[in-house]
mmCIF file of C-alpha atoms in Angstrom:
data_model
loop_
_atom_site.group_PDB
_atom_site.id
_atom_site.type_symbol
_atom_site.label_atom_id
_atom_site.label_comp_id
_atom_site.label_asym_id
_atom_site.label_seq_id
_atom_site.Cartn_x
_atom_site.Cartn_y
_atom_site.Cartn_z
ATOM 1 C CA MET A 1 10.589 -27.192 -18.086
ATOM 2 C CA ASP A 2 10.590 -28.677 -21.731
ATOM 3 C CA ALA A 3 7.196 -29.625 -22.030
ATOM 4 C CA ARG A 4 5.313 -27.136 -24.184
ATOM 5 C CA GLY A 5 2.623 -25.325 -22.318
ATOM 6 C CA GLU A 6 4.206 -25.832 -18.792
ATOM 7 C CA GLY A 7 4.331 -22.634 -16.762
ATOM 8 C CA PRO A 8 3.727 -19.010 -18.109
ATOM 9 C CA GLY A 9 5.503 -18.785 -21.466
ATOM 10 C CA PRO A 10 5.964 -15.910 -23.996
ATOM 11 C CA GLY A 11 2.857 -13.718 -24.027
ATOM 12 C CA GLY A 12 1.803 -15.010 -20.431
ATOM 13 C CA GLN A 13 0.642 -18.405 -21.629
ATOM 14 C CA ALA A 14 -1.383 -20.242 -19.071
ATOM 15 C CA ALA A 15 -0.080 -23.096 -17.043
ATOM 16 C CA PRO A 16 -1.061 -26.463 -18.264
ATOM 17 C CA PRO A 17 -4.077 -28.307 -16.830
ATOM 18 C CA PRO A 18 -3.446 -30.820 -13.998
ATOM 19 C CA ALA A 19 -4.064 -33.739 -16.280
ATOM 20 C CA PHE A 20 -1.271 -32.803 -18.592
ATOM 21 C CA ALA A 21 1.080 -32.073 -15.924
ATOM 22 C CA ALA A 22 0.269 -35.449 -14.304
ATOM 23 C CA ALA A 23 0.851 -37.165 -17.802
ATOM 24 C CA VAL A 24 4.206 -35.465 -18.051
ATOM 25 C CA GLN A 25 5.233 -36.744 -14.752
ATOM 26 C CA GLN A 26 4.116 -40.290 -15.655
ATOM 27 C CA VAL A 27 6.346 -40.167 -18.888
ATOM 28 C CA ARG A 28 9.208 -38.998 -16.737
ATOM 29 C CA ALA A 29 8.811 -41.775 -14.176
ATOM 30 C CA THR A 30 8.381 -44.590 -16.862
ATOM 31 C CA ALA A 31 11.260 -47.103 -16.633
ATOM 32 C CA LEU A 32 12.874 -48.356 -19.888
ATOM 33 C CA ARG A 33 15.647 -50.987 -20.784
ATOM 34 C CA PRO A 34 19.214 -49.703 -20.531
ATOM 35 C CA GLU A 35 19.930 -50.023 -24.372
ATOM 36 C CA ILE A 36 17.445 -47.185 -24.865
ATOM 37 C CA VAL A 37 18.887 -43.751 -24.208
ATOM 38 C CA VAL A 38 16.233 -41.003 -24.010
ATOM 39 C CA GLU A 39 16.180 -37.333 -24.037
ATOM 40 C CA GLU A 40 13.387 -34.938 -23.591
ATOM 41 C CA GLY A 41 12.870 -31.831 -25.757
ATOM 42 C CA PRO A 42 10.247 -29.268 -26.667
ATOM 43 C CA GLY A 43 7.070 -30.615 -28.145
ATOM 44 C CA PRO A 44 5.593 -29.291 -31.493
ATOM 45 C CA ARG A 45 3.441 -26.225 -30.275
ATOM 46 C CA SER A 46 1.688 -26.188 -33.688
ATOM 47 C CA LEU A 47 -0.091 -29.503 -33.199
ATOM 48 C CA ALA A 48 -1.773 -28.873 -29.750
ATOM 49 C CA PRO A 49 -1.798 -26.404 -27.053
ATOM 50 C CA PHE A 50 0.364 -28.851 -24.792
ATOM 51 C CA SER A 51 2.945 -31.234 -25.901
ATOM 52 C CA LEU A 52 6.002 -33.243 -24.779
ATOM 53 C CA ALA A 53 8.531 -35.000 -26.969
ATOM 54 C CA LEU A 54 11.096 -37.507 -26.442
ATOM 55 C CA SER A 55 13.923 -38.669 -28.682
ATOM 56 C CA ALA A 56 15.678 -42.074 -28.320
ATOM 57 C CA ASP A 57 18.799 -43.789 -29.514
ATOM 58 C CA VAL A 58 19.081 -47.650 -29.135
ATOM 59 C CA LEU A 59 22.572 -48.895 -28.590
ATOM 60 C CA ASP A 60 24.055 -52.316 -29.101
ATOM 61 C CA GLU A 61 26.534 -53.917 -26.760
ATOM 62 C CA ALA A 62 29.358 -52.036 -28.517
ATOM 63 C CA GLY A 63 27.638 -48.673 -27.954
ATOM 64 C CA ASP A 64 26.759 -48.325 -31.642
ATOM 65 C CA GLU A 65 23.251 -46.920 -32.611
ATOM 66 C CA VAL A 66 21.187 -49.707 -34.079
ATOM 67 C CA ALA A 67 17.753 -47.607 -33.957
ATOM 68 C CA GLU A 68 16.390 -44.337 -33.272
ATOM 69 C CA GLY A 69 12.902 -42.955 -32.538
ATOM 70 C CA ARG A 70 10.611 -40.196 -31.235
ATOM 71 C CA PHE A 71 7.662 -39.952 -28.989
ATOM 72 C CA VAL A 72 5.292 -37.041 -28.853
ATOM 73 C CA LEU A 73 2.455 -36.514 -26.371
ATOM 74 C CA LEU A 74 -0.225 -34.121 -27.476
ATOM 75 C CA HIS A 75 -3.013 -32.758 -25.359
ATOM 76 C CA ASP A 76 -5.825 -30.355 -26.472
ATOM 77 C CA PRO A 77 -8.596 -29.775 -23.860
ATOM 78 C CA ALA A 78 -10.977 -28.959 -26.594
ATOM 79 C CA GLY A 79 -10.148 -32.228 -28.515
ATOM 80 C CA GLN A 80 -9.393 -32.499 -32.340
ATOM 81 C CA GLU A 81 -11.081 -34.197 -35.259
ATOM 82 C CA GLY A 82 -9.874 -37.569 -35.642
ATOM 83 C CA TRP A 83 -8.488 -37.751 -32.001
ATOM 84 C CA ASP A 84 -11.643 -39.460 -30.398
ATOM 85 C CA GLY A 85 -10.618 -37.584 -27.284
ATOM 86 C CA THR A 86 -8.276 -35.055 -25.993
ATOM 87 C CA TRP A 87 -5.106 -36.865 -26.017
ATOM 88 C CA ARG A 88 -2.887 -38.042 -29.048
ATOM 89 C CA VAL A 89 0.331 -39.914 -28.952
ATOM 90 C CA VAL A 90 2.783 -39.906 -32.041
ATOM 91 C CA VAL A 91 5.553 -42.510 -32.234
ATOM 92 C CA LEU A 92 8.213 -43.094 -34.784
ATOM 93 C CA ALA A 93 11.030 -45.815 -34.939
ATOM 94 C CA ARG A 94 13.696 -46.038 -37.623
ATOM 95 C CA CYS A 95 16.440 -48.682 -38.244
ATOM 96 C CA SER A 96 18.541 -50.251 -40.921
ATOM 97 C CA PRO A 97 17.305 -53.883 -41.225
ATOM 98 C CA ALA A 98 19.530 -56.730 -41.568
ATOM 99 C CA THR A 99 20.716 -57.451 -45.222
ATOM 100 C CA GLU A 100 18.631 -60.581 -45.544
ATOM 101 C CA ASP A 101 15.480 -58.610 -44.408
ATOM 102 C CA ALA A 102 15.968 -55.417 -46.508
ATOM 103 C CA ASP A 103 14.495 -57.017 -49.556
ATOM 104 C CA ASP A 104 11.768 -58.921 -47.842
ATOM 105 C CA PRO A 105 8.421 -57.796 -49.445
ATOM 106 C CA LEU A 106 6.717 -58.644 -46.083
ATOM 107 C CA LEU A 107 9.102 -56.359 -43.973
ATOM 108 C CA ALA A 108 6.502 -53.478 -43.774
ATOM 109 C CA ASP A 109 3.683 -55.793 -42.652
ATOM 110 C CA VAL A 110 5.940 -57.332 -40.086
ATOM 111 C CA ALA A 111 7.157 -53.993 -38.826
ATOM 112 C CA TRP A 112 3.452 -52.737 -38.426
ATOM 113 C CA SER A 113 2.657 -55.956 -36.478
ATOM 114 C CA TRP A 114 5.573 -54.914 -33.964
ATOM 115 C CA LEU A 115 3.565 -51.854 -33.338
ATOM 116 C CA VAL A 116 0.161 -53.440 -32.907
ATOM 117 C CA GLU A 117 1.668 -56.078 -30.685
ATOM 118 C CA ALA A 118 3.305 -53.515 -28.413
ATOM 119 C CA LEU A 119 0.141 -51.493 -27.998
ATOM 120 C CA GLU A 120 -1.904 -54.625 -27.186
ATOM 121 C CA ASP A 121 0.776 -55.916 -24.812
ATOM 122 C CA HIS A 122 0.439 -52.775 -22.852
ATOM 123 C CA GLY A 123 -3.423 -52.610 -22.988
ATOM 124 C CA LEU A 124 -3.648 -49.718 -25.405
ATOM 125 C CA PRO A 125 -6.604 -49.228 -27.826
ATOM 126 C CA VAL A 126 -5.833 -49.656 -31.451
ATOM 127 C CA ARG A 127 -9.295 -48.462 -32.898
ATOM 128 C CA THR A 128 -7.730 -44.951 -33.355
ATOM 129 C CA LEU A 129 -4.301 -46.163 -34.650
ATOM 130 C CA GLY A 130 -3.184 -44.841 -37.942
ATOM 131 C CA GLY A 131 0.285 -44.570 -39.560
ATOM 132 C CA THR A 132 2.607 -45.643 -42.288
ATOM 133 C CA VAL A 133 5.648 -48.012 -42.864
ATOM 134 C CA THR A 134 8.325 -46.836 -45.241
ATOM 135 C CA THR A 135 11.050 -49.133 -46.528
ATOM 136 C CA SER A 136 13.823 -48.332 -48.912
ATOM 137 C CA THR A 137 16.597 -50.247 -50.399
ATOM 138 C CA SER A 138 19.878 -49.280 -52.145
ATOM 139 C CA ARG A 139 21.813 -51.788 -54.382
ATOM 140 C CA SER A 140 25.362 -51.379 -55.648
ATOM 141 C CA TYR A 141 26.555 -52.282 -59.162
ATOM 142 C CA GLY A 142 29.599 -52.484 -61.300
ATOM 143 C CA GLN A 143 32.748 -52.219 -59.135
ATOM 144 C CA LEU A 144 30.665 -51.878 -56.065
ATOM 145 C CA SER A 145 28.476 -54.918 -56.638
ATOM 146 C CA ALA A 146 30.130 -56.760 -53.918
ATOM 147 C CA ARG A 147 28.494 -54.412 -51.435
ATOM 148 C CA PRO A 148 25.474 -55.741 -49.416
ATOM 149 C CA VAL A 149 21.942 -54.394 -50.026
ATOM 150 C CA ASP A 150 21.434 -51.411 -47.808
ATOM 151 C CA GLY A 151 18.006 -50.718 -46.451
ATOM 152 C CA GLU A 152 16.062 -48.484 -44.036
ATOM 153 C CA LEU A 153 12.769 -48.965 -42.251
ATOM 154 C CA GLU A 154 10.590 -46.327 -40.658
ATOM 155 C CA VAL A 155 7.473 -46.823 -38.665
ATOM 156 C CA ARG A 156 5.415 -43.609 -37.990
ATOM 157 C CA ALA A 157 2.012 -43.780 -36.431
ATOM 158 C CA SER A 158 -0.328 -42.133 -33.989
ATOM 159 C CA PHE A 159 -3.176 -43.281 -31.632
ATOM 160 C CA SER A 160 -5.336 -41.937 -28.947
ATOM 161 C CA PRO A 161 -5.140 -43.350 -25.358
ATOM 162 C CA SER A 162 -8.435 -43.422 -23.527
ATOM 163 C CA PRO A 163 -8.946 -40.219 -21.487
ATOM 164 C CA SER A 164 -10.224 -42.057 -18.534
ATOM 165 C CA ALA A 165 -6.935 -44.094 -18.343
ATOM 166 C CA VAL A 166 -4.603 -40.971 -18.395
ATOM 167 C CA PRO A 167 -2.074 -40.546 -16.889
ATOM 168 C CA GLU A 168 -1.428 -44.203 -16.509
ATOM 169 C CA ALA A 169 -1.869 -44.918 -20.259
ATOM 170 C CA VAL A 170 0.652 -42.270 -21.157
ATOM 171 C CA GLY A 171 3.316 -44.391 -19.309
ATOM 172 C CA ASP A 172 1.966 -47.540 -20.978
ATOM 173 C CA ALA A 173 2.334 -45.708 -24.382
ATOM 174 C CA VAL A 174 6.012 -44.765 -23.584
ATOM 175 C CA GLN A 175 6.549 -48.576 -22.748
ATOM 176 C CA ALA A 176 4.952 -49.508 -26.022
ATOM 177 C CA TRP A 177 7.032 -47.125 -27.952
ATOM 178 C CA ALA A 178 10.165 -48.736 -26.336
ATOM 179 C CA GLN A 179 8.994 -52.206 -27.266
ATOM 180 C CA LEU A 180 8.672 -51.034 -30.903
ATOM 181 C CA LEU A 181 12.186 -49.708 -30.706
ATOM 182 C CA GLY A 182 13.488 -52.790 -29.144
ATOM 183 C CA ALA A 183 11.954 -54.848 -32.091
ATOM 184 C CA ALA A 184 13.326 -52.562 -34.682
ATOM 185 C CA ALA A 185 16.802 -52.761 -33.124
ATOM 186 C CA GLY A 186 16.469 -56.708 -32.914
ATOM 187 C CA LEU A 187 16.866 -56.658 -29.128
ATOM 188 C CA PRO A 188 15.748 -59.744 -27.154
ATOM 189 C CA PRO A 189 12.566 -59.030 -24.953
ATOM 190 C CA LEU A 190 13.364 -57.994 -21.363
ATOM 191 C CA PRO A 191 11.239 -57.425 -18.346
ATOM 192 C CA HIS A 192 9.833 -53.950 -17.861
ATOM 193 C CA GLY A 193 11.330 -51.623 -15.266
ATOM 194 C CA VAL A 194 15.123 -51.909 -15.661
ATOM 195 C CA ALA A 195 16.227 -48.291 -15.956
ATOM 196 C CA ARG A 196 14.905 -44.801 -15.784
ATOM 197 C CA LEU A 197 14.433 -42.029 -18.163
ATOM 198 C CA PRO A 198 17.282 -39.521 -17.737
ATOM 199 C CA ARG A 199 16.031 -36.115 -16.583
ATOM 200 C CA ARG A 200 17.089 -32.961 -18.410
#
């Protein structure tokens, strides 16, 4: 399996605790909207003993990528400073905003509100939430001045689901990440449960 810590690894690494195995299964069973194409990959071993990572592309009706993102589930049975528990979720969403929005000074605040709203919509605590929103713009001059303003927006954050709510809260975290991706891509809201994560 791709989840770091699953099964004996190099050097005879121990199998993951049942709680992590259940959380991984919850992630894999979570339903997402069809525009979000997800792949599972190895998690970052340096951040926690057990981890799982997802990468996503958000496609428009023409099949073109309009946003991308990453989801990482971390589990350390001993806990870590700042986690307020033994679980941590890291999310990332990146897109190119519309030309009329790229220069908006409130863009970063709006993007952060997408994340907070997504967490609240799925009943996830925001008390442990921390992150950054990065915006950049590129303007053309001279013979290229007719080109529109080009921009990039990136939301990067982490938070801790309540240990007592795992594994269900991990599925909620995936749904919240998907909602953030949909907002970044400008997709209209859709009911949950319209597609399943592809299995690798």
